[in-house]
Amino acid sequence: MKILVCISHVPDTTTKISFTADNKSIATSGIQYIINPYDEIALTRALELTEKSGGTVTVINVGDASTDATLRKALAIGATDAVRIDANPANASFVATQIADYASKNSFDLILTGRESIDYNGSQVAAMVGELLNIPSVSIVKSLEVADKTVTLEREIEGGKEVISCPTPLVASATEGMAEPRIPNMRGIMSARTKPLQVVAAIATETYQQLAGYDKPAPRTQVKLIDASNVKALVDALHTEAKVI
Amino acid sequence: MNVLVYIETAEGKLKKSATEVLSYGKVIAKNSGGTLTALAIGDLTTDEQGKAGRFGADKVLHVTNDKLKQFINQAYASVVAEAAKQNNASVVIISNTFNGKAMAPRVAVKLKAGMVDGAVGLPDLSNGFKVRTSAFSGKAFADIELTSAIKVITVAPNSFKAEENQSAGTVETFSASVADSDFTAMVKEIVKASDKISLPEAEIVVSAGRGLKGPENWGMIEELATLLGAATACSKPVSDAHWRPHSEHVGQTGLAISPNLYIAIGISGAIQHLAGVSSSKTIVVINKDPEAPFFKAADYGIVGDAFEVVPKLIDEVKKFKAANG
């Protein structure tokens, strides 16, 4: 099985976010970047599948050279090879178009992404790639099994789950439960240095949107502490002051 | 601008998020001199069709094709895109729910549309078409300017208040043509976890963390949630330890929610957890550690042991409910 896993390069979850003076990009100094946690789940599942029944796992990222370290980490975890589309990942539509173009030239059985990236919190890329390639896409998948050429997926829905059966090729976005991410071992880290990382030029796309700017949410007012012996005061405040019950 | 809203239904009824997107779409249509068309696919009772009108639809398109009884994102996206074209819609609005997330990006590709997902406010039409969404897991907002002829917006549940009694819409049957290739993926089974309130849509959420010490202690959390008509949630360490299902995990790598009231019990408030809940309107924190960082992000706090405070809170809520119906 030939699997493509899309990797986002995102600030670590503990990062405090601040912006440049024009509010149009994040201040990157001192930020630790990681593989988007959901993409790591997708990567781990891809490795489990190929370890069991053979195949390759290619990781792909749209970004500048600063994301190479993140791709090398994916190689250290176990990916076969890496591809970087050399461009600024301006928005989901741009990224999906680049990935779909690469995928259309390299026929994969399965394309995996994370359910969303934890930086822009978009959950668009998987379904967009599916639409661009005219193949099915299944979003927010917590279990993925392959038997022969049929994939069985459990997709999260409100108040339960849906079991979907789909022939390859398809795109799926991973959430918790699909696999437990693994920590790269020394052998993986050593071999990652020599695994292929191909840099590909971006294709031209149409522009449908642009970022106007970032803003920070207004800070909350000071907490009102209520004594543990007077819980009634909390219920009263929620009713008369906050008006939420 | 003509607006098309896709309205999600469940068992013949409009979902709460559907009423929110209807009212959201109505404001855009009204402010820009257009009409609002609502599209429902699958069972929707006559009463509920009327309700779609009252929440803002000038016209309700109802698709009754048997092949579309069950949600398949590829097929539903085709129908929405076709309805948008036939009705000259320049804005397409969908709820940012599990199904919305699965279909909206496909609609955007079909319509060559720019897309904003998880919008938290109405578009700013004063200079272009800007939509605000949350970014960096609630640590910031991003304002996105859409420049395409057609625009797709998914609206975060609970971020826009639905308003009834707006208008009376007409109802038409919409016959959509769907290709067999849209049905490559098949739904084998739908497993309902429970009849509990859906977490992303819940107005009140009772959430608990490691401070509860073990899964056997969740009875009081469930009881408080039932009393308040709330959904239950948990922190990451709790779902990682399998005390509660992953679907209840809220935070940066779980669900991001914005209920009217979020009650956090025995959760310290790590930055990753706050990221998923910081847009809640009112936050109550109950924690025995007065230094817990969550108190800095809360509106109301009680410093105390959950095992003492929560039973008292249950009693007080019972008294309150008895007095206020």
GROMACS .gro file of C-alpha atoms in nm, chain A residues 45-192:
model
  148
   45ARG     CA    1  -0.135   0.464   1.167
   46ALA     CA    2   0.022   0.473   0.819
   47LEU     CA    3   0.338   0.312   0.959
   48GLU     CA    4   0.137   0.043   1.141
   49LEU     CA    5  -0.043  -0.043   0.816
   50THR     CA    6   0.272  -0.069   0.604
   51GLU     CA    7   0.462  -0.259   0.873
   52LYS     CA    8   0.183  -0.519   0.871
   53SER     CA    9   0.126  -0.559   0.498
   54GLY     CA   10   0.406  -0.378   0.318
   55GLY     CA   11   0.420  -0.052   0.126
   56THR     CA   12   0.562   0.295   0.163
   57VAL     CA   13   0.476   0.607   0.363
   58THR     CA   14   0.557   0.941   0.201
   59VAL     CA   15   0.521   1.255   0.413
   60ILE     CA   16   0.444   1.587   0.246
   61ASN     CA   17   0.448   1.945   0.372
   62VAL     CA   18   0.384   2.279   0.206
   63GLY     CA   19   0.631   2.525   0.352
   64ASP     CA   20   0.968   2.695   0.331
   65ALA     CA   21   1.303   2.540   0.427
   66SER     CA   22   1.239   2.601   0.798
   67THR     CA   23   0.996   2.307   0.796
   68ASP     CA   24   1.262   2.057   0.690
   69ALA     CA   25   1.336   1.978   1.056
   70THR     CA   26   0.973   1.879   1.106
   71LEU     CA   27   0.984   1.654   0.798
   72ARG     CA   28   1.310   1.497   0.924
   73LYS     CA   29   1.133   1.420   1.250
   74ALA     CA   30   0.859   1.242   1.052
   75LEU     CA   31   1.133   1.044   0.874
   76ALA     CA   32   1.286   0.960   1.212
   77ILE     CA   33   0.950   0.826   1.331
   78GLY     CA   34   0.958   0.595   1.031
   79ALA     CA   35   0.835   0.753   0.705
   80THR     CA   36   1.001   0.620   0.388
   81ASP     CA   37   1.061   0.952   0.216
   82ALA     CA   38   0.958   1.318   0.235
   83VAL     CA   39   0.840   1.584  -0.007
   84ARG     CA   40   0.833   1.957   0.057
   85ILE     CA   41   0.637   2.185  -0.174
   86ASP     CA   42   0.845   2.500  -0.152
   87ALA     CA   43   0.587   2.772  -0.083
   88ASN     CA   44   0.421   2.968   0.193
   89PRO     CA   45   0.114   2.767   0.308
   90ALA     CA   46  -0.112   3.073   0.277
   91ASN     CA   47  -0.447   2.899   0.326
   92ALA     CA   48  -0.616   2.558   0.310
   93SER     CA   49  -0.720   2.594  -0.052
   94PHE     CA   50  -0.361   2.667  -0.160
   95VAL     CA   51  -0.219   2.377   0.044
   96ALA     CA   52  -0.485   2.132  -0.077
   97THR     CA   53  -0.424   2.230  -0.441
   98GLN     CA   54  -0.049   2.166  -0.404
   99ILE     CA   55  -0.098   1.832  -0.230
  100ALA     CA   56  -0.364   1.718  -0.479
  101ASP     CA   57  -0.132   1.806  -0.767
  102TYR     CA   58   0.154   1.602  -0.621
  103ALA     CA   59  -0.081   1.312  -0.536
  104SER     CA   60  -0.234   1.306  -0.885
  105LYS     CA   61   0.113   1.248  -1.032
  106ASN     CA   62   0.209   0.975  -0.783
  107SER     CA   63  -0.110   0.766  -0.737
  108PHE     CA   64  -0.146   0.686  -0.366
  109ASP     CA   65  -0.390   0.429  -0.224
  110LEU     CA   66  -0.450   0.631   0.089
  111ILE     CA   67  -0.397   0.997   0.177
  112LEU     CA   68  -0.405   1.087   0.546
  113THR     CA   69  -0.412   1.421   0.727
  114GLY     CA   70  -0.484   1.528   1.084
  115ARG     CA   71  -0.842   1.630   1.169
  116GLU     CA   72  -0.727   1.990   1.190
  117SER     CA   73  -0.407   2.184   1.236
  118ILE     CA   74  -0.367   2.331   1.582
  119ASP     CA   75  -0.246   2.667   1.447
  120TYR     CA   76  -0.520   2.784   1.212
  121ASN     CA   77  -0.765   2.517   1.336
  122GLY     CA   78  -0.886   2.463   0.984
  123SER     CA   79  -1.021   2.121   0.900
  124GLN     CA   80  -1.047   2.180   0.528
  125VAL     CA   81  -0.747   2.020   0.361
  126ALA     CA   82  -0.857   1.652   0.364
  127ALA     CA   83  -1.199   1.714   0.208
  128MET     CA   84  -1.054   1.965  -0.041
  129VAL     CA   85  -0.789   1.715  -0.157
  130GLY     CA   86  -1.065   1.454  -0.195
  131GLU     CA   87  -1.275   1.689  -0.405
  132LEU     CA   88  -0.981   1.801  -0.619
  133LEU     CA   89  -0.891   1.436  -0.690
  134ASN     CA   90  -1.259   1.340  -0.720
  135ILE     CA   91  -1.223   1.062  -0.462
  136PRO     CA   92  -1.405   1.011  -0.129
  137SER     CA   93  -1.293   1.189   0.186
  138VAL     CA   94  -1.382   1.087   0.539
  139SER     CA   95  -1.334   1.345   0.813
  140ILE     CA   96  -1.245   1.304   1.180
  141VAL     CA   97  -1.172   0.933   1.176
  142LYS     CA   98  -1.092   0.750   1.499
  143SER     CA   99  -1.033   0.404   1.359
  144LEU     CA  100  -0.905   0.292   1.019
  145GLU     CA  101  -0.863  -0.070   0.908
  146VAL     CA  102  -0.765  -0.199   0.566
  147ALA     CA  103  -0.863  -0.542   0.434
  148ASP     CA  104  -0.781  -0.619   0.074
  149LYS     CA  105  -0.862  -0.293  -0.104
  150THR     CA  106  -1.145  -0.192   0.125
  151VAL     CA  107  -1.101   0.055   0.407
  152THR     CA  108  -1.331   0.051   0.710
  153LEU     CA  109  -1.339   0.377   0.901
  154GLU     CA  110  -1.509   0.493   1.218
  155ARG     CA  111  -1.597   0.856   1.193
  156GLU     CA  112  -1.694   1.074   1.485
  157ILE     CA  113  -2.043   1.229   1.472
  158GLU     CA  114  -2.251   1.416   1.730
  159GLY     CA  115  -2.345   1.172   2.002
  160GLY     CA  116  -2.187   0.864   1.849
  161LYS     CA  117  -1.994   0.723   1.557
  162GLU     CA  118  -2.055   0.618   1.200
  163VAL     CA  119  -1.891   0.316   1.038
  164ILE     CA  120  -1.798   0.376   0.675
  165SER     CA  121  -1.674   0.132   0.415
  166CYS     CA  122  -1.484   0.267   0.116
  167PRO     CA  123  -1.261   0.127  -0.157
  168THR     CA  124  -0.919   0.285  -0.211
  169PRO     CA  125  -0.814   0.546  -0.308
  170LEU     CA  126  -0.949   0.782  -0.045
  171VAL     CA  127  -0.854   1.066   0.187
  172ALA     CA  128  -0.911   1.048   0.563
  173SER     CA  129  -0.842   1.291   0.847
  174ALA     CA  130  -0.725   1.139   1.175
  175THR     CA  131  -0.829   1.211   1.530
  176GLU     CA  132  -0.744   1.059   1.868
  177GLY     CA  133  -0.799   0.687   1.886
  178MET     CA  134  -0.667   0.597   1.538
  179ALA     CA  135  -0.317   0.531   1.674
  180GLU     CA  136  -0.091   0.620   1.966
  181PRO     CA  137   0.198   0.839   1.843
  182ARG     CA  138   0.543   0.689   1.894
  183ILE     CA  139   0.870   0.848   1.997
  184PRO     CA  140   1.151   0.810   1.740
  185ASN     CA  141   1.436   0.583   1.852
  186MET     CA  142   1.808   0.642   1.795
  187ARG     CA  143   1.817   0.421   1.486
  188GLY     CA  144   1.528   0.615   1.336
  189ILE     CA  145   1.693   0.949   1.407
  190MET     CA  146   2.022   0.831   1.250
  191SER     CA  147   1.857   0.690   0.938
  192ALA     CA  148   1.637   0.999   0.893
   0.00000   0.00000   0.00000
